[in-house]
Coordinates of C-alpha atoms and ligand atoms in Angstrom, one line a residue:
A761 CA 140.5 17.4 25.3
D762 CA 138.2 20.4 25.8
R763 CA 140.6 22.3 28.0
R764 CA 143.6 22.5 25.6
A765 CA 145.0 26.0 25.5
A766 CA 143.7 27.9 22.5
D767 CA 144.0 31.2 20.8
L768 CA 140.6 32.3 19.7
I769 CA 140.8 35.0 17.1
I770 CA 137.5 36.8 16.6
F771 CA 137.4 38.7 13.3
G772 CA 134.8 41.4 13.8
G773 CA 135.7 41.2 17.4
T774 CA 134.2 44.6 18.4
G775 CA 131.0 44.1 16.4
D776 CA 127.5 43.6 17.7
L777 CA 127.6 39.8 17.7
S778 CA 130.9 39.7 19.6
M779 CA 129.9 42.2 22.2
R780 CA 126.4 40.9 22.7
K781 CA 126.9 37.2 22.4
L782 CA 130.4 35.8 22.0
L783 CA 132.2 37.7 24.8
P784 CA 129.5 37.1 27.4
A785 CA 129.4 33.4 26.4
L786 CA 133.2 33.1 26.6
Y787 CA 133.1 34.8 30.0
H788 CA 130.6 32.1 31.2
C789 CA 132.8 29.4 29.7
D790 CA 135.7 30.8 31.7
R791 CA 133.8 31.2 34.9
D792 CA 132.6 27.6 34.6
G793 CA 136.2 26.4 34.2
R794 CA 136.0 25.5 30.5
L795 CA 138.8 27.6 29.3
A796 CA 142.4 26.4 29.8
E797 CA 144.6 28.7 31.8
D798 CA 146.6 29.8 28.9
T799 CA 143.6 30.4 26.5
R800 CA 143.5 33.9 24.9
I801 CA 140.9 35.8 23.0
I802 CA 142.1 38.0 20.3
A803 CA 139.7 40.5 18.7
M804 CA 140.5 41.8 15.3
S805 CA 138.8 44.9 14.0
R806 CA 139.4 48.1 12.2
G807 CA 138.9 50.0 15.4
G808 CA 142.6 51.0 16.0
L809 CA 142.3 49.9 19.6
D810 CA 145.2 48.5 21.7
D811 CA 144.7 45.8 24.3
A812 CA 144.0 48.3 27.1
D813 CA 141.4 50.1 25.0
F814 CA 139.7 46.9 24.1
R815 CA 139.6 45.6 27.7
G816 CA 138.1 49.0 28.8
K817 CA 135.5 48.7 26.1
V818 CA 134.5 45.2 27.2
D819 CA 134.5 46.2 30.8
A820 CA 132.2 49.1 30.0
E821 CA 129.9 47.3 27.5
V822 CA 129.9 43.6 28.4
R823 CA 130.3 43.4 32.1
P824 CA 127.2 45.4 33.3
A825 CA 124.9 42.6 32.1
L826 CA 126.8 39.9 33.9
G827 CA 125.8 40.6 37.5
A828 CA 128.5 39.8 40.1
A829 CA 130.8 38.7 37.2
E830 CA 132.9 36.5 39.4
G831 CA 136.4 35.9 38.0
W832 CA 136.1 38.9 35.7
D833 CA 139.7 40.0 36.0
R834 CA 141.0 36.7 34.9
F835 CA 138.7 36.8 31.9
V836 CA 139.7 40.4 30.9
N837 CA 143.3 39.5 31.1
R838 CA 142.8 36.9 28.3
L839 CA 141.7 39.7 25.9
H840 CA 143.8 41.2 23.2
H841 CA 143.1 43.4 20.2
V842 CA 144.7 43.6 16.8
S843 CA 143.8 46.3 14.3
V844 CA 143.4 44.9 10.8
D845 CA 141.5 45.7 7.6
V846 CA 141.2 42.6 5.5
G847 CA 141.9 43.7 1.9
G848 CA 142.3 47.3 3.1
P849 CA 145.4 49.6 3.3
A850 CA 146.1 48.7 6.9
E851 CA 146.2 45.0 6.1
P852 CA 149.9 44.1 6.3
A853 CA 150.5 45.8 9.6
G854 CA 147.6 44.1 11.2
W855 CA 148.7 40.7 10.1
D856 CA 152.2 41.3 11.3
A857 CA 150.8 42.2 14.8
L858 CA 148.7 39.0 14.8
T859 CA 151.7 37.0 13.7
S860 CA 153.9 38.2 16.5
L861 CA 151.1 37.6 19.0
L862 CA 150.8 34.0 17.8
A863 CA 154.5 33.3 17.5
G864 CA 155.7 30.3 19.5
R865 CA 152.1 29.0 19.9
E866 CA 151.9 26.9 16.8
D867 CA 151.1 23.8 18.9
H868 CA 148.1 25.4 20.6
D869 CA 144.7 25.1 19.2
R870 CA 143.8 28.1 17.0
V871 CA 140.3 29.1 16.2
F872 CA 139.5 31.8 13.7
Y873 CA 136.0 33.0 14.4
L874 CA 134.6 35.0 11.5
A875 CA 131.9 37.2 12.9
S876 CA 131.9 39.3 9.8
P877 CA 129.9 39.5 6.5
P878 CA 130.2 36.5 4.3
M879 CA 132.1 38.3 1.5
T880 CA 135.0 38.5 3.9
F881 CA 135.3 34.8 4.6
G882 CA 137.3 33.9 1.6
P883 CA 139.7 36.9 1.7
F884 CA 140.2 36.4 5.5
C885 CA 141.2 32.7 5.1
H886 CA 143.5 33.6 2.2
S887 CA 145.2 36.3 4.2
A888 CA 145.6 34.1 7.3
Y889 CA 147.1 31.4 5.1
E890 CA 149.5 33.9 3.4
A891 CA 150.6 35.2 6.8
G892 CA 151.5 31.5 7.7
L893 CA 149.0 31.4 10.5
V894 CA 146.9 28.4 9.5
T895 CA 148.3 25.4 11.4
P896 CA 147.1 21.8 11.5
Q897 CA 145.5 22.6 14.9
S898 CA 143.5 25.5 13.3
R899 CA 139.8 25.7 12.9
V900 CA 137.6 28.3 11.3
V901 CA 134.1 29.3 12.4
L902 CA 131.7 30.9 9.9
E903 CA 128.8 32.9 11.1
K904 CA 125.6 33.0 9.1
P905 CA 124.5 34.0 6.5
L906 CA 126.6 31.7 4.4
G907 CA 126.0 33.5 1.1
R908 CA 122.7 34.6 -0.2
D909 CA 121.9 31.8 -2.6
L910 CA 123.3 28.4 -3.7
A911 CA 125.9 29.9 -6.0
S912 CA 127.4 32.3 -3.5
A913 CA 127.3 29.7 -0.8
Q914 CA 129.3 27.3 -3.0
A915 CA 131.8 30.0 -3.9
I916 CA 132.4 30.8 -0.2
N917 CA 132.7 27.1 0.6
D918 CA 135.2 26.7 -2.2
E919 CA 137.3 29.6 -1.1
V920 CA 137.3 28.6 2.5
G921 CA 137.8 24.9 1.5
A922 CA 140.9 25.8 -0.4
I923 CA 142.6 26.7 2.9
F924 CA 140.8 24.6 5.5
D925 CA 139.8 21.0 5.4
E926 CA 136.0 20.4 5.8
S927 CA 136.8 18.8 9.3
Q928 CA 138.3 22.2 10.3
I929 CA 135.3 24.3 9.2
F930 CA 132.5 25.0 11.7
R931 CA 129.4 26.7 10.3
I932 CA 127.3 28.2 13.0
D933 CA 123.6 28.0 13.3
H934 CA 123.0 29.2 16.8
Y935 CA 119.6 27.5 17.0
L936 CA 121.4 24.2 17.2
G937 CA 123.1 25.4 20.4
K938 CA 119.8 26.2 22.2
E939 CA 119.1 23.9 25.1
T940 CA 115.6 23.0 23.9
V941 CA 116.8 22.2 20.4
Q942 CA 119.3 19.7 21.7
N943 CA 116.6 18.4 24.0
L944 CA 114.5 17.6 21.0
L945 CA 116.9 14.9 20.0
V946 CA 116.9 13.6 23.5
L947 CA 113.2 13.6 23.6
R948 CA 112.9 11.7 20.3
F949 CA 115.8 9.3 20.8
A950 CA 115.9 8.6 24.5
N951 CA 112.2 7.9 25.0
V952 CA 110.4 4.9 23.6
F953 CA 106.9 6.1 23.3
L954 CA 107.2 8.7 20.5
E955 CA 108.9 6.8 17.8
P956 CA 106.1 4.4 16.9
I957 CA 103.7 7.4 16.3
W958 CA 106.3 9.7 14.8
N959 CA 105.1 9.4 11.2
S960 CA 102.4 10.1 8.7
L961 CA 100.0 7.5 10.1
W962 CA 99.6 9.4 13.4
I963 CA 100.8 12.9 12.7
D964 CA 98.5 15.3 10.8
H965 CA 101.0 18.2 10.4
V966 CA 103.9 20.0 12.0
Q967 CA 104.2 23.7 12.7
I968 CA 107.5 25.4 13.3
T969 CA 107.2 29.1 14.4
A970 CA 109.9 31.6 15.3
A971 CA 108.0 34.8 16.1
E972 CA 109.9 37.8 17.3
T973 CA 108.7 41.2 18.7
V974 CA 111.9 43.0 17.6
G975 CA 112.0 45.0 14.4
T976 CA 115.1 45.7 12.4
P977 CA 116.3 49.2 13.5
G978 CA 119.8 49.9 12.3
R979 CA 120.0 46.7 10.2
R980 CA 118.7 48.0 6.9
G981 CA 122.1 47.5 5.2
Y982 CA 121.9 43.8 5.9
Y983 CA 118.2 43.1 6.1
D984 CA 117.2 44.7 2.8
H985 CA 119.2 42.1 1.0
A986 CA 118.4 39.2 3.3
G987 CA 114.7 39.1 4.3
A988 CA 113.1 36.6 6.6
L989 CA 113.5 33.6 4.2
R990 CA 117.3 34.0 4.0
D991 CA 117.7 35.3 7.6
M992 CA 115.7 32.7 9.4
V993 CA 114.1 30.0 7.3
Q994 CA 117.1 28.8 5.2
N995 CA 119.0 28.1 8.4
H996 CA 117.2 28.1 11.8
L997 CA 113.8 26.9 10.7
L998 CA 115.1 24.2 8.3
Q999 CA 117.5 23.0 10.9
L1000 CA 114.5 22.5 13.3
L1001 CA 112.6 20.8 10.6
C1002 CA 115.5 18.4 10.1
L1003 CA 115.6 17.5 13.8
V1004 CA 111.9 16.8 13.9
A1005 CA 111.9 14.8 10.7
M1006 CA 115.2 13.0 10.6
E1007 CA 115.5 9.2 11.0
P1008 CA 117.2 7.9 14.2
P1009 CA 120.9 8.1 13.7
S1010 CA 122.8 4.9 14.7
K1011 CA 124.9 6.9 17.1
N1012 CA 125.2 10.5 18.5
D1013 CA 128.2 11.2 16.3
R1014 CA 129.1 14.1 14.1
E1015 CA 128.7 12.4 10.8
A1016 CA 125.8 10.1 11.7
V1017 CA 123.6 13.0 12.9
R1018 CA 124.5 15.2 10.0
D1019 CA 124.0 12.4 7.4
E1020 CA 120.4 12.0 8.6
K1021 CA 119.8 15.8 8.5
V1022 CA 121.1 16.0 4.9
K1023 CA 118.7 13.3 3.9
V1024 CA 115.8 15.3 5.1
L1025 CA 116.9 18.4 3.3
E1026 CA 117.4 16.4 0.1
S1027 CA 113.8 15.0 0.5
L1028 CA 112.2 18.4 0.7
R1029 CA 109.8 18.7 -2.2
P1030 CA 110.9 21.6 -4.4
I1031 CA 108.5 24.5 -4.5
V1032 CA 108.8 26.0 -8.0
G1033 CA 107.1 28.5 -10.3
S1034 CA 103.4 29.2 -9.6
E1035 CA 103.5 26.8 -6.6
V1036 CA 105.4 29.4 -4.8
D1037 CA 102.3 31.6 -4.8
R1038 CA 100.3 28.7 -3.3
F1039 CA 102.7 27.4 -0.7
T1040 CA 104.5 30.5 0.5
V1041 CA 103.5 33.8 2.1
R1042 CA 105.5 36.9 2.7
G1043 CA 104.8 40.1 4.5
Q1044 CA 106.3 43.3 5.6
Y1045 CA 105.3 45.2 8.8
T1046 CA 103.9 48.6 8.8
S1047 CA 103.6 50.8 11.9
G1048 CA 101.4 49.5 14.6
R1049 CA 100.9 48.9 18.4
L1050 CA 103.1 46.5 20.2
G1051 CA 102.2 46.3 23.8
D1052 CA 102.0 49.9 25.0
E1053 CA 104.2 51.2 22.3
T1054 CA 103.5 52.5 18.8
V1055 CA 106.4 51.2 16.6
P1056 CA 107.3 52.3 13.1
G1057 CA 107.0 50.2 10.0
Y1058 CA 109.9 48.6 8.3
L1059 CA 110.4 51.4 5.8
D1060 CA 110.5 54.0 8.6
E1061 CA 112.9 52.2 10.9
P1062 CA 115.6 54.5 12.1
D1063 CA 118.7 53.8 10.1
S1064 CA 121.8 55.5 8.7
T1065 CA 120.5 54.9 5.2
R1066 CA 117.3 55.7 3.4
P1067 CA 115.0 53.0 2.2
T1068 CA 115.6 51.9 -1.4
A1069 CA 113.6 49.8 -3.9
A1070 CA 115.0 46.7 -2.2
S1071 CA 113.6 47.9 1.1
H1072 CA 110.1 47.9 -0.4
R1073 CA 110.4 44.4 -1.7
V1074 CA 112.0 42.7 1.3
E1075 CA 109.9 40.4 3.5
T1076 CA 110.0 40.6 7.3
F1077 CA 107.6 37.7 7.6
A1078 CA 107.7 34.4 5.7
A1079 CA 105.5 31.3 5.9
V1080 CA 106.0 28.2 3.9
R1081 CA 104.2 24.9 3.5
A1082 CA 107.0 22.3 3.1
E1083 CA 106.8 18.6 2.5
V1084 CA 109.3 15.9 3.2
K1085 CA 109.0 13.4 0.5
N1086 CA 109.9 10.1 2.1
W1087 CA 108.2 7.0 3.5
R1088 CA 107.8 8.4 7.0
W1089 CA 106.4 11.8 6.1
A1090 CA 104.5 11.4 2.9
G1091 CA 101.5 13.8 2.9
V1092 CA 102.4 15.5 6.2
P1093 CA 102.7 19.3 5.7
F1094 CA 105.4 21.1 7.7
Y1095 CA 104.3 24.7 8.1
L1096 CA 107.2 27.1 8.8
R1097 CA 106.7 30.6 9.9
T1098 CA 108.8 33.5 11.1
G1099 CA 108.4 37.2 11.4
K1100 CA 109.5 40.4 13.0
R1101 CA 107.2 42.7 15.1
L1102 CA 104.7 39.9 15.8
P1103 CA 102.7 40.2 19.0
A1104 CA 104.9 38.0 21.2
R1105 CA 108.2 36.3 21.2
Q1106 CA 107.4 32.7 20.7
S1107 CA 109.4 30.0 19.2
E1108 CA 108.0 26.5 19.2
I1109 CA 107.4 23.3 17.3
V1110 CA 103.9 22.0 17.3
V1111 CA 103.2 18.4 16.3
Q1112 CA 99.5 18.0 15.6
F1113 CA 98.3 14.4 15.8
K1114 CA 95.4 13.0 13.9
D1115 CA 91.9 12.4 15.1
V1116 CA 91.2 9.2 16.9
P1117 CA 90.3 6.5 14.3
H1118 CA 86.8 6.1 15.8
A1119 CA 85.2 8.6 18.0
I1120 CA 82.9 7.3 20.7
F1121 CA 82.8 10.7 22.6
A1122 CA 81.7 13.9 21.1
G1123 CA 84.0 16.9 21.4
A1124 CA 87.4 15.3 21.2
T1125 CA 90.2 17.4 19.7
P1126 CA 93.4 15.9 18.5
N1127 CA 96.5 15.5 20.6
R1128 CA 99.1 18.0 20.2
L1129 CA 102.7 18.1 21.3
V1130 CA 104.2 21.5 21.8
L1131 CA 107.9 21.9 22.2
R1132 CA 108.5 25.4 23.4
L1133 CA 112.0 26.7 22.5
Q1134 CA 111.7 30.2 23.9
P1135 CA 110.8 31.8 26.1
D1136 CA 109.5 29.5 28.9
E1137 CA 111.2 26.4 27.5
G1138 CA 109.1 23.4 28.0
I1139 CA 107.2 20.5 26.6
H1140 CA 103.4 20.3 26.6
L1141 CA 101.2 17.5 25.5
R1142 CA 97.6 18.2 25.0
L1143 CA 95.5 15.2 26.1
M1144 CA 91.7 14.8 26.2
A1145 CA 90.2 14.2 29.7
K1146 CA 86.8 13.9 31.1
E1147 CA 85.5 16.9 33.0
P1148 CA 84.6 15.7 36.6
G1149 CA 80.9 15.4 37.1
A1150 CA 78.1 12.9 37.4
G1151 CA 76.1 14.2 34.4
E1152 CA 76.7 13.9 30.8
V1153 CA 80.4 13.1 29.8
T1154 CA 82.1 16.3 28.8
L1155 CA 85.5 16.2 27.3
R1156 CA 88.2 18.8 27.9
P1157 CA 91.7 19.2 26.6
V1158 CA 94.2 19.3 29.4
P1159 CA 97.9 19.9 29.2
L1160 CA 100.6 17.5 30.5
S1161 CA 103.3 20.0 31.0
L1162 CA 107.0 20.0 31.6
S1163 CA 108.5 23.4 32.4
F1164 CA 112.3 23.3 32.3
A1165 CA 112.5 26.2 34.7
D1166 CA 110.4 24.4 37.3
T1167 CA 112.2 21.1 36.8
F1168 CA 115.8 22.0 36.5
T1169 CA 117.4 24.6 38.7
T1170 CA 120.6 24.9 36.8
R1171 CA 121.1 28.0 34.7
V1172 CA 120.2 27.6 31.1
P1173 CA 123.3 28.5 29.1
D1174 CA 123.1 30.7 26.0
A1175 CA 123.4 28.8 22.7
Y1176 CA 126.8 30.4 22.1
E1177 CA 128.3 28.8 25.2
R1178 CA 127.5 25.3 24.0
L1179 CA 128.8 26.1 20.5
L1180 CA 132.0 27.8 21.6
T1181 CA 132.7 25.0 24.0
D1182 CA 132.2 22.5 21.1
V1183 CA 134.4 24.5 18.8
L1184 CA 137.2 24.6 21.4
A1185 CA 136.8 20.9 21.9
G1186 CA 136.8 20.3 18.1
N1187 CA 133.3 18.7 18.1
P1188 CA 131.4 19.7 15.0
T1189 CA 128.1 17.7 15.6
L1190 CA 126.1 20.8 16.1
F1191 CA 127.6 22.7 13.1
M1192 CA 126.4 22.6 9.6
R1193 CA 128.3 20.6 7.1
R1194 CA 128.8 21.9 3.6
D1195 CA 126.3 19.6 2.0
E1196 CA 123.6 20.7 4.5
V1197 CA 124.0 24.4 3.8
E1198 CA 124.0 23.8 0.1
A1199 CA 120.9 21.5 0.2
A1200 CA 119.1 24.2 2.1
W1201 CA 119.9 26.8 -0.4
R1202 CA 119.0 24.5 -3.3
W1203 CA 115.4 24.4 -1.8
I1204 CA 115.2 28.1 -1.0
D1205 CA 116.6 29.5 -4.3
P1206 CA 113.5 28.8 -6.5
I1207 CA 111.2 30.4 -3.9
I1208 CA 113.3 33.6 -3.9
A1209 CA 113.6 33.5 -7.7
H1210 CA 109.8 33.4 -8.1
W1211 CA 109.3 36.2 -5.5
E1212 CA 111.8 38.4 -7.2
G1213 CA 110.5 37.6 -10.7
S1214 CA 106.9 38.3 -9.8
G1215 CA 107.6 42.0 -9.1
M1216 CA 105.0 41.8 -6.4
S1217 CA 105.5 43.4 -3.0
P1218 CA 105.1 41.5 0.3
E1219 CA 101.7 41.8 1.9
P1220 CA 101.7 44.5 4.6
Y1221 CA 100.8 43.6 8.2
P1222 CA 100.6 46.1 11.0
A1223 CA 103.2 45.6 13.7
G1224 CA 101.8 43.7 16.7
T1225 CA 99.5 41.5 14.5
A1226 CA 100.0 37.9 13.6
G1227 CA 101.4 38.6 10.2
P1228 CA 99.6 38.9 6.8
A1229 CA 96.2 37.4 6.2
G1230 CA 97.8 35.0 3.7
A1231 CA 99.5 33.2 6.6
H1232 CA 96.1 32.3 8.1
E1233 CA 94.8 31.2 4.7
L1234 CA 97.8 29.0 4.1
L1235 CA 96.4 26.7 6.8
A1236 CA 92.8 27.6 6.6
R1237 CA 92.6 26.1 3.1
S1238 CA 93.2 22.7 4.6
D1239 CA 91.0 23.4 7.7
R1240 CA 93.9 23.9 9.9
T1241 CA 94.9 26.8 12.2
W1242 CA 98.1 28.1 13.7
H1243 CA 98.6 27.0 17.2
E1244 CA 97.7 30.3 19.0
E1245 CA 94.7 30.9 16.7
A1246 CA 93.0 27.6 17.8
Ligands
BG6_1431 C1 119.5 35.7 13.8 C2 118.9 36.6 12.8 O1 120.2 34.6 13.1 O2 118.6 35.1 14.7 C3 118.1 37.7 13.5 O3 119.8 37.2 12.0 C4 117.1 37.1 14.6 O4 117.3 38.4 12.6 C5 117.9 36.1 15.5 O5 116.6 38.1 15.3 C6 116.9 35.3 16.4 O6 117.7 34.6 17.3 P1 117.1 34.2 18.7 O7 118.1 33.4 19.4 O8 116.8 35.5 19.4 O9 115.8 33.5 18.5

């Protein structure tokens, strides 16, 4: 079923996401034989390009990063371009061009991939419907961010839901396509030894970190109104939390897995009012040294627009102490943290176990399981061992390590390859259901409301440092430390 011929229509098809992620991923899908012979990729943009221009652009901008690019000509021949301006003056002409391109292919799968800002999702679906292009075999893929709060997310879901059935709607969170993230489910549910200790009796706390070295050059227009909480926590970090905390689903099936994730999101203890000050931290980077480079602060990032009041208030770092209020996790904090311009790119989940119930040796430190998402994907378990020697017993923490790169020789695919393959096959397991997205916003909204209402600015932190002091204090208050500080 995954090799049915399809028309994949990318709205925003010449944009950054498409050029950097979607087209390279589709090339790899094609090279690996996962696109049917007759599958076509149709980019829609305002660019005024024809097929030849678009193919030339992809050849110039996408191909260089692909090495030998075996089978490139076959891939390029799948590409088409349609100029359209949803809601704009050029609109009718563009839809006519798309309609004639799709004529006679009503029985093919049809995927509308909206790699465009969320306010275009509703209008796009409406126009596609009016143009008669929405067939029973159609699906729509929505890129994040899905709105900027619960109300806007609901409005988008309603608008898209008026045209497409929920089973046709694929909401992307590209973290769910990452190899190591899928591996987390396999680790938990295809091994027997973790489950008995995967609860508040044995686990002290969990840390989920997505640290980036990149800043936000050229992204002010988006980022000023997003910030780290909306950009990373509402989606990526909460999805990771769900996978760590969820109950074992009865089968690896689209609804079973997502049902369990929703239950986790609905069990998150709300953080409201003055608690927000206690349980959350936000920061904004100022200029600093990152490696050998001096980099500008957020407000001085090169951009086509000048910083505004919103720029001063937006957070580029966020940390939250979350709690999952259910039987398994009562009393176990989940510390979430993400930031731009931190010293190293490091995404990981750290499960910190409790102390042994009764210590007969001095110097034991608790076990710790580190699931490294990127870079250097792997799993590391910290054990205590005895240092060799005939004298006094000396304990030392030693890692039991699995490096994916050393263990598997196959290429690690980009997250978008997995997700596009699943979209083409009609498998939504790794996509967010409406109730998941809305439950996540329901938890995020009061935090943002308090931040905005307080009139306070985020704590500054110099680029290249581990974020604002508050992040350290969030754990230090409970005698805990972030993984790399230990
Ligand atoms: C995106 C955010 O969703 O994820 C970006 O909008 C962020 O701000 C990116 O840089 C991180 O993704 P990855 O795959 O590089 O960890």
